[in-house]
C-alpha cells in the first residue's frame, strides 16, 4: 500500500498499477493535445522527455505539480528536457488549465485512457473510504532513444522538478 500526501488530503493507492520499469522501451502513443494537435512519442526522439501523468486539471495537487514544472521549465529546457502532461481531461479543460496557470508545455487529452493504459497508470485508488479507478500520479523520464530511464511513483507535487533533476 502506498500513501500519497496530496497537499491537504490523503490518497491511498492500493497497488501501483504500472508494469513498466527503468530500462523498458517507452510505449509508443499518438494522442491529441489541448489544441487538437496530434502528439506522438516519436515527436520527442533525440530529446529527454518528462512525461507526467496527473489525475485532474484544477485540483490542488495537480495544480501544484504543474506549476512547479512551469516555474522550472527553463531550467528543464536547459538540461535538455521536454515536458508533456497527461490526464483524462478533455481538450477544452486543458486549454482553460493552461491559460489559467500559464503552462508553457502541452497537455494530452487522454479521455479514452489509451495512453494511461499503455503506461499502466490507470489503477485503483481509495479516498475517504471510497474505492475508484483513476490516474495514479506517475512521472516517466524517457531518454532520447525512447527508453524509460526513471519512474517517479511518489511524486512530491511542490518539489517535482527537484525529483526529476536529482
Coordinates of C-alpha atoms in Angstrom, one line a residue:
X1 CA 0.0 0.0 0.0
X2 CA 1.3 3.4 -0.9
X3 CA 0.2 6.6 0.9
X4 CA 0.4 9.7 -1.2
X5 CA 0.1 13.1 0.5
X6 CA -1.6 15.4 -1.9
X7 CA -1.4 18.8 -0.2
X8 CA -4.4 18.8 2.1
X9 CA -5.7 15.3 1.6
X10 CA -4.5 11.7 1.9
X11 CA -5.0 9.3 -1.0
X12 CA -4.4 5.6 -0.8
X13 CA -3.2 3.7 -3.8
X14 CA -3.7 0.0 -3.1
X15 CA -1.0 -1.1 -5.5
X16 CA 0.8 1.0 -8.1
X17 CA -0.7 0.0 -11.5
X18 CA 2.3 0.3 -13.8
X19 CA 4.1 -2.7 -15.0
X20 CA 6.9 -0.6 -16.6
X21 CA 10.3 -0.1 -15.1
X22 CA 13.6 1.7 -15.8
X23 CA 15.3 0.2 -18.9
X24 CA 12.0 -0.7 -20.7
X25 CA 11.2 0.8 -24.0
X26 CA 8.6 3.6 -23.6
X27 CA 5.2 2.6 -25.1
X28 CA 4.5 4.5 -28.3
X29 CA 1.5 6.7 -28.4
X30 CA -0.4 9.2 -30.5
X31 CA -2.9 11.5 -28.9
X32 CA -4.3 15.0 -29.1
X33 CA -3.2 17.9 -27.0
X34 CA -5.2 20.9 -25.8
X35 CA -5.4 22.4 -29.3
X36 CA -6.4 19.1 -31.0
X37 CA -2.8 18.7 -32.4
X38 CA -1.7 15.1 -32.6
X39 CA 1.4 14.4 -30.5
X40 CA 3.3 11.2 -30.5
X41 CA 6.3 9.8 -28.6
X42 CA 8.4 10.0 -31.8
X43 CA 8.0 13.8 -31.8
X44 CA 10.5 13.7 -28.9
X45 CA 13.1 11.5 -30.5
X46 CA 16.5 12.9 -29.7
X47 CA 15.2 14.7 -26.6
X48 CA 14.8 13.7 -23.0
X49 CA 11.1 13.7 -22.1
X50 CA 9.4 14.3 -18.7
X51 CA 6.1 12.5 -19.3
X52 CA 3.9 13.2 -16.2
X53 CA 0.5 11.7 -15.6
X54 CA -1.8 13.5 -13.2
X55 CA -5.4 12.9 -12.1
X56 CA -7.3 16.1 -12.9
X57 CA -6.9 19.7 -14.0
X58 CA -7.5 22.4 -11.4
X59 CA -7.2 20.2 -8.4
X60 CA -4.8 21.3 -5.6
X61 CA -2.1 18.6 -6.1
X62 CA -2.2 18.6 -9.9
X63 CA -2.0 22.4 -10.0
X64 CA 0.9 22.4 -7.6
X65 CA 2.7 19.8 -9.7
X66 CA 2.1 21.6 -13.0
X67 CA 3.0 25.0 -11.6
X68 CA 6.3 23.6 -10.2
X69 CA 7.2 22.3 -13.6
X70 CA 6.1 25.6 -15.1
X71 CA 8.2 27.6 -12.7
X72 CA 11.3 25.4 -13.5
X73 CA 10.5 25.0 -17.2
X74 CA 13.5 27.0 -18.4
X75 CA 15.8 25.0 -16.2
X76 CA 14.4 21.8 -17.5
X77 CA 14.9 23.0 -21.1
X78 CA 18.5 24.0 -20.3
X79 CA 19.0 20.4 -19.0
X80 CA 17.7 19.1 -22.3
X81 CA 14.2 18.0 -21.2
X82 CA 10.9 18.4 -23.0
X83 CA 7.8 18.3 -20.7
X84 CA 4.4 16.7 -21.6
X85 CA 1.5 16.3 -19.2
X86 CA -1.3 13.7 -19.5
X87 CA -4.7 13.4 -17.8
X88 CA -8.1 12.2 -18.8
X89 CA -9.5 15.8 -19.1
X90 CA -10.7 16.9 -22.5
X91 CA -9.1 19.5 -24.7
X92 CA -11.4 22.2 -23.5
X93 CA -10.5 21.6 -19.8
X94 CA -6.8 21.5 -20.7
X95 CA -7.0 24.8 -22.6
X96 CA -8.5 26.5 -19.6
X97 CA -6.0 24.9 -17.2
X98 CA -3.1 26.1 -19.4
X99 CA -4.4 29.6 -19.8
X100 CA -5.3 30.0 -16.0
X101 CA -1.8 28.9 -14.9
X102 CA 0.3 30.0 -17.9
X103 CA 1.6 26.5 -18.5
X104 CA 4.3 26.6 -21.3
X105 CA 4.1 22.9 -22.3
X106 CA 1.4 20.8 -23.9
X107 CA -1.1 18.5 -22.1
X108 CA -2.5 15.4 -23.7
X109 CA -6.3 14.9 -23.5
X110 CA -6.5 11.2 -22.8
X111 CA -10.2 10.9 -22.5
X112 CA -10.2 7.3 -23.7
X113 CA -7.3 6.5 -21.3
X114 CA -5.3 4.8 -24.1
X115 CA -2.0 6.5 -23.1
X116 CA -2.8 5.9 -19.4
X117 CA -3.4 2.2 -20.0
X118 CA -0.3 1.9 -22.2
X119 CA 1.8 3.3 -19.4
X120 CA -0.1 1.4 -16.7
X121 CA -1.1 4.4 -14.6
X122 CA -4.8 3.7 -14.6
X123 CA -5.5 2.0 -11.3
X124 CA -7.5 1.5 -8.1
X125 CA -7.4 4.4 -5.6
X126 CA -9.1 4.9 -2.3
X127 CA -10.2 8.3 -0.8
X128 CA -12.3 8.8 2.3
X129 CA -13.3 5.1 2.3
X130 CA -14.4 5.1 -1.4
X131 CA -12.6 3.0 -3.9
X132 CA -12.5 4.1 -7.5
X133 CA -10.4 3.8 -10.7
X134 CA -8.3 6.8 -11.7
X135 CA -4.9 8.0 -12.8
X136 CA -2.1 7.1 -10.3
X137 CA 0.2 10.1 -10.4
X138 CA 3.4 9.0 -12.0
X139 CA 6.2 10.6 -14.0
X140 CA 8.4 8.8 -16.5
X141 CA 11.8 10.2 -17.5
X142 CA 12.3 8.9 -21.1
X143 CA 15.7 9.1 -22.8
X144 CA 16.5 10.5 -26.3
X145 CA 16.3 6.9 -27.6
X146 CA 12.8 6.2 -26.1
X147 CA 14.0 4.2 -23.1
X148 CA 12.5 4.7 -19.7
X149 CA 15.4 6.0 -17.5
X150 CA 13.4 6.5 -14.3
X151 CA 9.9 6.3 -12.9
X152 CA 8.8 8.6 -10.1
X153 CA 5.9 6.9 -8.3
X154 CA 5.9 9.0 -5.2
X155 CA 5.6 12.5 -6.7
X156 CA 6.2 15.5 -4.4
X157 CA 3.9 17.9 -6.1
X158 CA 5.5 21.1 -4.8
X159 CA 9.1 19.9 -5.5
X160 CA 8.7 17.7 -8.5
X161 CA 11.4 19.4 -10.6
X162 CA 14.0 18.6 -7.9
X163 CA 12.9 14.9 -8.0
X164 CA 13.4 14.9 -11.8
X165 CA 16.8 16.6 -11.7
X166 CA 18.3 14.7 -8.7

